[in-house]
Amino acid sequence: MTVTISANVDPLLSQESELRRLRDAVNQRLSQLLPVGSERDRISEAMREGTLAPGKRIRPLLLMLAAGDLGCDRNHPGLLDLACAVEMTHAASLMLDDIPCMDDAALRRGRPTIHRQFGQDVAILAAVALLSNAFGVVAGAAGLSDTCRTQAVAELSAAVGLQGLVQGQFRDLREGNAARSAEAIADTNELKTSVLFNATLQMAALAANASPAVKSKLNCFARELGQAFQLLDDLADGHSGTGKDTNKDEGKSTLVALLGAEAVRQRLREHLHSADQHFSWACQQGLATRQFMQTWFSQQLATFS
Ligand code: GRG
């Protein structure tokens, strides 16, 4: 099932240059928000390296595009800070995910992983400091109401915590190498991936002062999007050129291992279609987010098929 957007395309986003502009703004603001230490300050250096290394910046882009679709000014400085906080949280999770007692990865974003560059002690401490920074950035985001900032902190906290990334990672580590049902794999994928997408979308909704009904639809969108995203990540595992170790999932009970790549591609398209429907229900006017997701996934699927 392919996602078809028949209405008019956002003219700004039809140009790759608008996405580049937003990505540049995120990178520049991240650089301002991260500490610059002395040469001896390895923690600051590791925080900067882990965050500023060339990631795709999907989550911050999504936050700004969705908020724009929901009626918020895409260039609102507070929005940029929320977007950077989500990226810092994501970067902290990747730094921890890569350490030897977890995935023991050598390569991330085309570079040696943080513990390979700085040592495991520095990687762990830098991830904790980065996460702490992220919450500070949300709490101090410029031009947003106190209520908005407080609720944004709560969203991020829920996404990271015991019923979020931490739980997803724990299940993946403890159950990922044993036989699992497709439902069990999808549940873990939701905790590992969808929950941070949900926090991203809920923060966009908070900045745009969206209604509870819209927030609920965005939650459905995030769940489907997270599933699609994780399936793409699994499909990419056997390919070189991703900037990560290849065949890291060997021996792991992923949906690709259970169902095969073709069935996973079909599932992915179904999740994407469903995500697109949820977003269009949440937001009838805006097309930027839908267009971005459709283009991005099409490109990625073409690469990994
Ligand atoms: C303290 C924040 C924190 C988390 C602790 C370690 C951990 C719990 C969670 C890790 C969960 C994890 C690794 C999920 C994987 C999600 C995923 C698909 C990552 C890849 O994201 P991309 O493709 O990466 O957006 P880039 O590098 O492009 O940003």
Tab-separated table of C-alpha atoms and ligand atoms in Angstrom:
chain	number	residue	atom	x	y	z
A	1	MET	CA	0.000	0.000	0.000
A	2	THR	CA	1.546	3.305	-0.997
A	3	VAL	CA	0.816	6.614	0.655
A	4	THR	CA	-0.604	9.069	-1.809
A	5	ILE	CA	-0.980	12.736	-1.041
A	6	SER	CA	-3.350	14.143	-3.586
A	7	ALA	CA	-3.842	17.669	-2.234
A	8	ASN	CA	-1.511	20.546	-3.027
A	9	VAL	CA	2.052	20.166	-1.870
A	10	ASP	CA	3.493	22.741	0.520
A	11	PRO	CA	5.573	24.827	-1.916
A	12	LEU	CA	8.236	25.579	0.662
A	13	LEU	CA	8.806	21.953	1.462
A	14	SER	CA	8.754	20.897	-2.134
A	15	GLN	CA	12.190	22.434	-1.999
A	16	GLU	CA	14.835	20.438	-0.265
A	17	SER	CA	16.298	23.802	0.722
A	18	GLU	CA	13.634	24.402	3.393
A	19	LEU	CA	14.545	21.125	5.088
A	20	ARG	CA	18.208	22.048	4.827
A	21	ARG	CA	17.467	25.412	6.415
A	22	LEU	CA	15.656	23.779	9.344
A	23	ARG	CA	18.417	21.172	9.746
A	24	ASP	CA	21.056	23.913	9.754
A	25	ALA	CA	19.098	25.855	12.372
A	26	VAL	CA	18.961	22.730	14.574
A	27	ASN	CA	22.690	22.069	14.193
A	28	GLN	CA	23.571	25.676	14.960
A	29	ARG	CA	21.317	25.850	18.018
A	30	LEU	CA	22.558	22.484	19.288
A	31	SER	CA	26.086	23.794	19.081
A	32	GLN	CA	25.063	26.853	21.151
A	33	LEU	CA	23.241	24.741	23.735
A	34	LEU	CA	26.073	22.274	24.293
A	35	PRO	CA	28.931	23.102	26.651
A	36	VAL	CA	32.308	24.067	25.235
A	37	GLY	CA	34.907	22.720	27.626
A	38	SER	CA	38.639	23.056	27.783
A	39	GLU	CA	40.765	20.482	25.980
A	40	ARG	CA	40.918	18.459	29.185
A	41	ASP	CA	37.151	18.419	29.558
A	42	ARG	CA	36.463	15.094	27.895
A	43	ILE	CA	32.824	14.985	29.031
A	44	SER	CA	31.925	18.216	27.202
A	45	GLU	CA	33.788	17.008	24.132
A	46	ALA	CA	31.943	13.676	24.177
A	47	MET	CA	28.584	15.436	24.587
A	48	ARG	CA	29.315	17.602	21.562
A	49	GLU	CA	30.638	14.738	19.468
A	50	GLY	CA	27.707	12.427	20.281
A	51	THR	CA	25.138	15.094	19.456
A	52	LEU	CA	26.714	17.085	16.627
A	53	ALA	CA	27.912	14.049	14.626
A	54	PRO	CA	25.886	13.915	11.413
A	55	GLY	CA	22.619	12.216	12.371
A	56	LYS	CA	19.532	12.461	10.222
A	57	ARG	CA	17.781	14.884	12.652
A	58	ILE	CA	14.432	13.238	11.915
A	59	ARG	CA	12.931	13.987	15.323
A	60	PRO	CA	13.723	17.736	15.483
A	61	LEU	CA	12.569	18.180	11.875
A	62	LEU	CA	9.367	16.345	12.644
A	63	LEU	CA	8.746	18.509	15.703
A	64	MET	CA	9.104	21.758	13.772
A	65	LEU	CA	7.185	20.579	10.705
A	66	ALA	CA	4.304	19.161	12.752
A	67	ALA	CA	4.067	22.291	14.915
A	68	GLY	CA	4.012	24.359	11.712
A	69	ASP	CA	1.243	22.183	10.260
A	70	LEU	CA	-0.712	22.672	13.491
A	71	GLY	CA	-0.526	26.439	13.136
A	72	CYS	CA	2.586	27.388	15.122
A	73	ASP	CA	5.258	29.541	13.497
A	74	ARG	CA	7.904	27.079	12.264
A	75	ASN	CA	10.586	29.625	13.167
A	76	HIS	CA	9.472	30.128	16.780
A	77	PRO	CA	12.680	30.072	18.881
A	78	GLY	CA	11.023	27.994	21.614
A	79	LEU	CA	10.157	25.372	19.040
A	80	LEU	CA	13.789	25.134	18.006
A	81	ASP	CA	14.784	24.586	21.639
A	82	LEU	CA	12.218	21.811	22.081
A	83	ALA	CA	13.505	20.229	18.866
A	84	CYS	CA	17.102	20.379	20.127
A	85	ALA	CA	16.108	18.870	23.476
A	86	VAL	CA	14.570	15.881	21.709
A	87	GLU	CA	17.718	15.433	19.621
A	88	MET	CA	19.917	15.600	22.750
A	89	THR	CA	17.762	12.945	24.412
A	90	HIS	CA	17.998	10.758	21.328
A	91	ALA	CA	21.794	11.240	21.156
A	92	ALA	CA	22.118	10.305	24.856
A	93	SER	CA	20.149	7.119	24.208
A	94	LEU	CA	22.412	6.200	21.267
A	95	MET	CA	25.564	6.764	23.320
A	96	LEU	CA	24.277	4.391	25.995
A	97	ASP	CA	22.923	1.904	23.468
A	98	ASP	CA	26.392	1.554	21.943
A	99	ILE	CA	28.394	0.779	25.104
A	100	PRO	CA	29.804	-2.761	25.571
A	101	CYS	CA	27.189	-3.981	28.107
A	102	MET	CA	24.419	-3.028	25.671
A	103	ASP	CA	24.915	-3.284	21.878
A	104	ASP	CA	28.712	-3.035	21.943
A	105	ALA	CA	28.802	-1.044	18.703
A	106	ALA	CA	31.946	0.235	17.024
A	107	LEU	CA	30.465	2.688	14.538
A	108	ARG	CA	27.735	5.310	14.795
A	109	ARG	CA	26.911	8.106	12.365
A	110	GLY	CA	29.944	7.098	10.332
A	111	ARG	CA	32.348	7.604	13.241
A	112	PRO	CA	33.749	5.445	16.049
A	113	THR	CA	31.187	5.260	18.863
A	114	ILE	CA	31.596	7.584	21.834
A	115	HIS	CA	33.017	4.945	24.187
A	116	ARG	CA	35.526	3.929	21.480
A	117	GLN	CA	36.651	7.553	21.188
A	118	PHE	CA	36.489	8.630	24.832
A	119	GLY	CA	36.216	5.479	27.000
A	120	GLN	CA	33.172	3.881	28.547
A	121	ASP	CA	33.251	5.990	31.714
A	122	VAL	CA	33.129	9.220	29.703
A	123	ALA	CA	30.391	7.875	27.393
A	124	ILE	CA	28.096	7.053	30.325
A	125	LEU	CA	28.711	10.339	32.126
A	126	ALA	CA	28.320	12.363	28.930
A	127	ALA	CA	24.989	10.637	28.195
A	128	VAL	CA	23.717	11.468	31.701
A	129	ALA	CA	24.859	15.085	31.351
A	130	LEU	CA	23.273	15.327	27.900
A	131	LEU	CA	19.960	14.043	29.176
A	132	SER	CA	20.090	16.489	32.051
A	133	ASN	CA	20.874	19.284	29.570
A	134	ALA	CA	17.885	18.284	27.465
A	135	PHE	CA	15.470	18.720	30.373
A	136	GLY	CA	17.062	22.056	31.225
A	137	VAL	CA	16.582	23.242	27.645
A	138	VAL	CA	12.873	22.312	27.680
A	139	ALA	CA	12.369	23.999	31.047
A	140	GLY	CA	13.965	27.197	29.732
A	141	ALA	CA	12.593	27.212	26.152
A	142	ALA	CA	12.076	30.813	25.112
A	143	GLY	CA	8.666	32.318	24.382
A	144	LEU	CA	6.579	29.367	25.557
A	145	SER	CA	4.133	29.508	28.460
A	146	ASP	CA	5.026	27.984	31.823
A	147	THR	CA	2.275	25.400	31.357
A	148	CYS	CA	3.589	24.438	27.940
A	149	ARG	CA	7.143	24.008	29.248
A	150	THR	CA	6.039	22.032	32.312
A	151	GLN	CA	3.917	19.698	30.203
A	152	ALA	CA	6.745	19.310	27.685
A	153	VAL	CA	9.084	18.250	30.518
A	154	ALA	CA	6.468	15.693	31.591
A	155	GLU	CA	6.175	14.321	28.025
A	156	LEU	CA	9.930	13.914	27.675
A	157	SER	CA	10.231	12.379	31.119
A	158	ALA	CA	7.534	9.786	30.333
A	159	ALA	CA	9.218	8.916	27.035
A	160	VAL	CA	12.632	8.293	28.585
A	161	GLY	CA	11.583	6.583	31.799
A	162	LEU	CA	10.586	3.183	33.092
A	163	GLN	CA	7.635	2.882	30.717
A	164	GLY	CA	9.561	4.322	27.795
A	165	LEU	CA	13.040	4.032	26.265
A	166	VAL	CA	14.522	2.482	29.405
A	167	GLN	CA	11.935	-0.308	29.411
A	168	GLY	CA	12.264	-0.845	25.650
A	169	GLN	CA	16.022	-1.108	25.916
A	170	PHE	CA	15.824	-3.495	28.865
A	171	ARG	CA	13.410	-5.817	27.041
A	172	ASP	CA	15.507	-5.697	23.908
A	173	LEU	CA	18.646	-6.609	25.837
A	174	ARG	CA	17.046	-9.367	27.901
A	175	GLU	CA	14.607	-10.845	25.377
A	176	GLY	CA	16.051	-9.850	21.992
A	177	ASN	CA	18.123	-12.991	21.541
A	178	ALA	CA	15.342	-15.447	22.450
A	179	ALA	CA	12.402	-16.478	20.261
A	180	ARG	CA	9.626	-13.869	20.501
A	181	SER	CA	6.199	-13.470	18.952
A	182	ALA	CA	5.631	-10.714	16.383
A	183	GLU	CA	3.463	-8.937	18.982
A	184	ALA	CA	6.221	-9.048	21.612
A	185	ILE	CA	8.712	-7.602	19.098
A	186	ALA	CA	6.267	-4.846	18.125
A	187	ASP	CA	5.636	-4.008	21.815
A	188	THR	CA	9.369	-3.613	22.414
A	189	ASN	CA	9.748	-1.551	19.232
A	190	GLU	CA	7.022	0.760	20.474
A	191	LEU	CA	8.894	1.362	23.734
A	192	LYS	CA	12.278	1.737	22.017
A	193	THR	CA	11.177	3.999	19.206
A	194	SER	CA	7.527	5.151	19.140
A	195	VAL	CA	7.560	6.710	22.594
A	196	LEU	CA	10.184	9.325	21.691
A	197	PHE	CA	8.316	10.089	18.465
A	198	ASN	CA	5.225	10.547	20.610
A	199	ALA	CA	7.005	12.985	22.945
A	200	THR	CA	8.217	14.821	19.828
A	201	LEU	CA	4.677	15.144	18.459
A	202	GLN	CA	3.137	15.999	21.833
A	203	MET	CA	5.674	18.801	22.282
A	204	ALA	CA	4.745	20.135	18.843
A	205	ALA	CA	1.081	19.957	19.877
A	206	LEU	CA	1.793	21.787	23.143
A	207	ALA	CA	3.633	24.587	21.333
A	208	ALA	CA	0.725	24.880	18.891
A	209	ASN	CA	-1.865	24.762	21.688
A	210	ALA	CA	-3.602	21.806	20.057
A	211	SER	CA	-6.785	20.212	21.436
A	212	PRO	CA	-6.857	16.892	23.346
A	213	ALA	CA	-8.482	15.235	20.304
A	214	VAL	CA	-5.597	16.328	18.081
A	215	LYS	CA	-3.050	15.159	20.653
A	216	SER	CA	-4.702	11.771	20.757
A	217	LYS	CA	-4.530	11.429	16.951
A	218	LEU	CA	-0.882	12.477	17.043
A	219	ASN	CA	-0.249	9.724	19.560
A	220	CYS	CA	-1.673	7.198	17.063
A	221	PHE	CA	0.464	8.759	14.314
A	222	ALA	CA	3.601	8.441	16.473
A	223	ARG	CA	2.912	4.799	17.288
A	224	GLU	CA	2.572	3.859	13.621
A	225	LEU	CA	5.518	6.008	12.611
A	226	GLY	CA	7.733	4.464	15.307
A	227	GLN	CA	6.849	0.962	14.120
A	228	ALA	CA	7.641	1.911	10.511
A	229	PHE	CA	10.886	3.569	11.561
A	230	GLN	CA	12.071	0.585	13.590
A	231	LEU	CA	11.263	-1.795	10.718
A	232	LEU	CA	13.316	0.370	8.392
A	233	ASP	CA	16.167	0.298	10.909
A	234	ASP	CA	15.952	-3.517	10.959
A	235	LEU	CA	15.883	-3.730	7.144
A	236	ALA	CA	18.970	-1.504	6.978
A	237	ASP	CA	20.973	-3.772	9.289
A	238	GLY	CA	22.495	-5.938	6.533
A	239	HIS	CA	23.467	-2.955	4.392
A	240	SER	CA	26.728	-1.055	4.397
A	241	GLY	CA	26.815	2.730	4.162
A	242	THR	CA	24.410	3.357	7.063
A	243	GLY	CA	27.190	4.789	9.244
A	244	LYS	CA	26.612	1.921	11.713
A	245	ASP	CA	27.988	-1.598	12.197
A	246	THR	CA	26.526	-4.038	9.674
A	247	ASN	CA	24.742	-7.276	10.605
A	248	LYS	CA	24.450	-6.201	14.225
A	249	ASP	CA	21.059	-7.969	14.430
A	250	GLU	CA	22.499	-11.413	13.581
A	251	GLY	CA	20.978	-13.937	16.003
A	252	LYS	CA	18.425	-11.402	17.214
A	253	SER	CA	14.666	-12.027	17.063
A	254	THR	CA	13.618	-9.127	14.847
A	255	LEU	CA	10.569	-9.085	12.593
A	256	VAL	CA	12.931	-9.387	9.611
A	257	ALA	CA	14.279	-12.653	11.074
A	258	LEU	CA	10.778	-13.894	11.916
A	259	LEU	CA	8.833	-12.897	8.803
A	260	GLY	CA	11.439	-12.133	6.127
A	261	ALA	CA	12.355	-8.845	4.480
A	262	GLU	CA	9.527	-8.739	1.951
A	263	ALA	CA	6.801	-9.222	4.570
A	264	VAL	CA	8.467	-6.556	6.700
A	265	ARG	CA	8.495	-4.118	3.773
A	266	GLN	CA	4.771	-4.721	3.348
A	267	ARG	CA	4.152	-4.210	7.088
A	268	LEU	CA	6.205	-1.047	6.982
A	269	ARG	CA	4.087	0.360	4.129
A	270	GLU	CA	0.934	-0.462	6.101
A	271	HIS	CA	2.222	1.326	9.208
A	272	LEU	CA	3.154	4.287	7.059
A	273	HIS	CA	-0.253	4.413	5.420
A	274	SER	CA	-1.931	4.276	8.796
A	275	ALA	CA	0.417	6.953	10.173
A	276	ASP	CA	-0.445	9.190	7.251
A	277	GLN	CA	-4.178	8.757	7.866
A	278	HIS	CA	-3.806	9.603	11.553
A	279	PHE	CA	-1.847	12.737	10.752
A	280	SER	CA	-4.362	13.874	8.166
A	281	TRP	CA	-7.144	13.418	10.755
A	282	ALA	CA	-5.137	15.354	13.336
A	283	CYS	CA	-4.391	18.160	10.966
A	284	GLN	CA	-6.422	18.735	7.826
A	285	GLN	CA	-4.530	21.791	6.607
A	286	GLY	CA	-0.855	21.049	6.963
A	287	LEU	CA	0.903	18.906	4.426
A	288	ALA	CA	4.531	19.515	5.323
A	289	THR	CA	4.855	16.620	7.782
A	290	ARG	CA	3.069	14.128	5.532
A	291	GLN	CA	5.114	15.158	2.547
A	292	PHE	CA	8.361	14.946	4.494
A	293	MET	CA	7.576	11.472	5.839
A	294	GLN	CA	6.453	10.145	2.472
A	295	THR	CA	9.529	11.423	0.653
A	296	TRP	CA	11.935	10.308	3.338
A	297	PHE	CA	10.579	6.755	3.636
A	298	SER	CA	10.384	6.356	-0.160
A	299	GLN	CA	14.047	7.287	-0.456
A	300	GLN	CA	15.060	4.981	2.377
A	301	LEU	CA	13.011	2.038	1.077
A	302	ALA	CA	14.556	2.447	-2.347
A	303	THR	CA	18.001	2.272	-0.713
A	304	PHE	CA	17.273	-0.792	1.414
A	305	SER	CA	15.392	-3.021	-1.020
B	1	GRG	C1	18.812	7.711	29.003
B	1	GRG	C2	17.726	8.610	26.909
B	1	GRG	C3	18.134	7.466	27.730
B	1	GRG	C4	17.851	6.209	27.316
B	1	GRG	C5	18.219	4.982	28.062
B	1	GRG	C6	19.818	3.232	26.003
B	1	GRG	C7	18.362	3.441	26.070
B	1	GRG	C8	17.715	3.711	27.380
B	1	GRG	C9	17.566	3.405	24.982
B	1	GRG	C10	18.041	3.159	23.603
B	1	GRG	C11	16.889	2.915	22.705
B	1	GRG	C12	17.302	2.835	21.253
B	1	GRG	C13	18.711	2.653	20.895
B	1	GRG	C14	16.405	2.911	20.327
B	1	GRG	C15	16.754	2.884	18.887
B	1	GRG	C16	15.971	3.895	18.148
B	1	GRG	C17	16.497	4.073	16.751
B	1	GRG	C18	15.717	3.464	15.649
B	1	GRG	C19	17.617	4.766	16.546
B	1	GRG	C20	18.148	5.181	15.244
B	1	GRG	O1	17.685	6.496	15.027
B	1	GRG	P1	18.103	7.342	13.762
B	1	GRG	O2	18.069	6.450	12.562
B	1	GRG	O3	19.614	7.701	14.099
B	1	GRG	O4	17.257	8.555	13.720
B	1	GRG	P2	20.454	9.029	13.722
B	1	GRG	O5	21.881	8.643	14.010
B	1	GRG	O6	20.219	9.336	12.269
B	1	GRG	O7	19.982	10.115	14.616
